[in-house]
Amino acid sequence: MTLHLYNTRTRQKEIFEPITPDSVKMYVCGPTVYNLVHIGNARPVVVFDTLFRVLRSLYAEVIYARNITDIDDKIMKAARENNESIADLSARYAAEYQKDMAALLNLEPTITPYATHHVGEMIAMVEALLQRGHAYVAENHVLFDVKSMPDYGRLSNRSLDDMLEGARVEVAPYKKYGGDFVLWKPSSDSEPGWDSPWGRGRPGWHLECSAMIEKHLGHTIDIHGGGRDLIFPHHENELAQSQCAHGGTEYVRYWMHNGYINIDGEKMSKSLGNFRWVRDLLEQFPGEVIRFALLSAHYRSELDFSAALLEQSRASLDSLYGALRKVKDVEAAAVDVAASPIYQALLDDLNTPLAISALHDLARRINKSEGPELAQLKGEILAGAGLMGLLPRDPDVWFQGDASATGIDAAQVEALIAERQQAKLDKNYARADAIRQELKAMGVVLEDSKQGTTWKIEN
RNA sequence: GGCGCGAUAGCAAAGCGGUUAUGCUCCGGAUUGCAAAUCCGUUCAGCCCGGUUCGACUCCGGGUCGCGCCUCCA
């Protein structure tokens, strides 16, 4: 039972071994809370939530930290536009984020650190970098001196000169070298700021993750995750800061990055105006459908998000829940998930598409089977799906929804089904069909079987 | 200019040097008062050109096309 993970730093799959046996420390970059989150923000959360679940099945202790960035220039701008305090705005959107992530069936991380709670630690790290000669002060800024670190650029696999050649951004005049990045920058009186040895100011973007990891997880962690776009500059710079502040100690053993989400084949971007907010999607689809869609491709691949993908995901879940509905009165057997093909697929760098195909295989076997093996199959499918955060619901709830949300009175539906049952016994098929039509008009679809008649809400 | 990724059937998406991926759709069959669900089956693959091999969708080389990053970014 070996977990293999693709490590961005080495660009290959490796056997995962935690630093401390039976204990894993994982950190994932969370959102900057200045708006609702879009589907691109949700992908790493779902991916690493799945990894979190797999890790917990393998190790006695898994500490999973996912931060909230609650100080940032984008937040400052949004607060100004909203005429709202930064603290209020970031707290509001942090709460919305938690709500959306819960709707996508993500577990709470072990730790949710906030950037603004760690300014002291950030200042201490900047001081350490200055002391060790990896940073310098210039015009009230503190900058990281990338040339002081011999293997800067190793994570993103690029050389300093190559980076500057393609740079799209003008180099600030106070930088000794164009690639140097800001650790601390001054704040004007109207901007939020904290007192520091270099005057009132605020931290650079990369610093918070380094400081929070140092405080909560230590100098070396097992896994650091995030979107592919964070490899450079964010993670490269985080790595540089932390490693240099700690005298060269390895910062992260396994770097993991998920691929992008495209919308109808195009990159999701502000200029195209094609952002998909999780909140909007949740109005049209259950969170589980969105989660399923995100897991339907391998996490390192690009994923094209579209209405067709969501419809297909819903159809797949209908099929899986259909099998569960058949065995809803069967008590699931306790199973050893380790033997499951689903587990094997997930251990291979989170091969969720393959794991999902194994889910379908189990569903088919449930549909075909009768008798005692159903308990075993039910146990297997639930345990396997649980590793991905899927199929947690009562199948009746899946198909029939929540009466308060659908406005459908289950008792009334049941009464009509009973009446139709009698009509069928009386061979009064005209009446039976009329009842079917009546319910159909309400959005209720009937399914007759040997066990009786079940119903579901039409999508 | 530098670094990197990808191309699989109508659509989505995996594994694999040889033997069914899987899901949705289409078609046929079983079942069915009707309808659905379910089961069985069929059809439809591997961008192009070489090479290695008994055998290549899979490995290697070269093209073509598409995409990403190079200091806002999931």
Coordinates of N, CA and C (backbone and C1' of nucleotides) in Angstrom, one line a residue, chain A residues 43 47 260 291-304 309 313 349-354 356, chain B residues 12-14:
Chain A
R43 N -11.2 24.1 -7.4 CA -10.5 22.9 -7.8 C -9.4 22.4 -6.8
V47 N -9.5 18.9 -4.8 CA -8.4 17.9 -5.0 C -7.6 17.6 -3.7
Y260 N -5.3 23.9 -14.7 CA -6.3 25.0 -14.8 C -7.7 24.5 -15.1
R291 N -18.6 18.9 -7.4 CA -17.5 18.2 -6.9 C -17.1 17.0 -7.9
F292 N -18.1 16.3 -8.3 CA -17.9 15.2 -9.2 C -17.3 15.6 -10.5
A293 N -17.8 16.7 -11.0 CA -17.2 17.3 -12.2 C -15.7 17.6 -12.0
L294 N -15.4 18.2 -10.9 CA -14.0 18.5 -10.6 C -13.1 17.3 -10.5
L295 N -13.7 16.2 -10.1 CA -12.9 15.0 -9.9 C -12.9 14.1 -11.2
S296 N -13.7 14.5 -12.2 CA -13.9 13.6 -13.3 C -12.6 13.6 -14.2
A297 N -11.8 14.6 -14.1 CA -10.5 14.6 -14.8 C -9.4 14.5 -13.8
H298 N -8.2 14.0 -14.2 CA -7.1 14.0 -13.3 C -6.7 15.4 -12.9
Y299 N -6.2 15.5 -11.6 CA -6.1 16.9 -11.1 C -5.0 17.7 -11.8
R300 N -4.0 17.0 -12.4 CA -3.0 17.8 -13.1 C -3.3 18.2 -14.5
S301 N -4.5 17.6 -15.0 CA -4.9 18.0 -16.4 C -5.7 19.3 -16.3
E302 N -5.7 19.9 -17.5 CA -6.7 21.0 -17.6 C -8.1 20.4 -17.6
L303 N -9.0 21.1 -17.1 CA -10.4 20.7 -17.1 C -11.3 21.7 -17.7
D304 N -12.0 21.3 -18.7 CA -12.9 22.2 -19.4 C -14.3 22.1 -18.7
L309 N -20.5 19.1 -19.1 CA -19.8 18.4 -18.1 C -20.7 18.2 -16.8
S313 N -22.1 14.8 -15.2 CA -21.7 14.5 -13.8 C -23.0 14.2 -13.1
D349 N -1.2 8.7 -7.4 CA -1.3 10.2 -7.7 C -2.7 10.7 -7.9
L350 N -3.6 10.2 -7.1 CA -5.0 10.6 -7.1 C -5.7 10.4 -8.5
N351 N -5.7 9.2 -9.0 CA -6.3 9.0 -10.3 C -7.8 8.9 -10.1
T352 N -8.5 10.0 -9.9 CA -9.9 10.0 -9.6 C -10.7 9.5 -10.8
P353 N -10.4 9.8 -12.1 CA -11.2 9.2 -13.2 C -11.2 7.7 -13.1
L354 N -10.1 7.1 -12.8 CA -10.1 5.6 -12.7 C -10.9 5.2 -11.5
I356 N -13.4 6.6 -10.2 CA -14.8 6.8 -10.6 C -15.3 5.6 -11.4
Chain B
rA12 P -14.8 16.4 -25.8 O5' -15.0 15.8 -24.4 C5' -15.5 16.5 -23.3 C4' -15.6 15.6 -22.1 C3' -14.3 15.0 -21.6 O3' -13.5 15.9 -20.9 C1' -16.0 13.4 -21.6
rA13 P -11.9 15.8 -20.9 O5' -11.7 14.3 -20.2 C5' -12.0 14.1 -18.8 C4' -11.8 12.6 -18.5 C3' -10.4 12.2 -18.7 O3' -9.6 12.4 -17.6 C1' -11.9 10.7 -19.8
rA14 P -8.1 12.2 -17.6 O5' -8.0 10.6 -17.2 C5' -6.9 9.8 -17.6 C4' -7.2 8.5 -17.1 C3' -6.1 7.5 -17.4 O3' -5.0 7.5 -16.5 C1' -8.2 6.5 -17.9

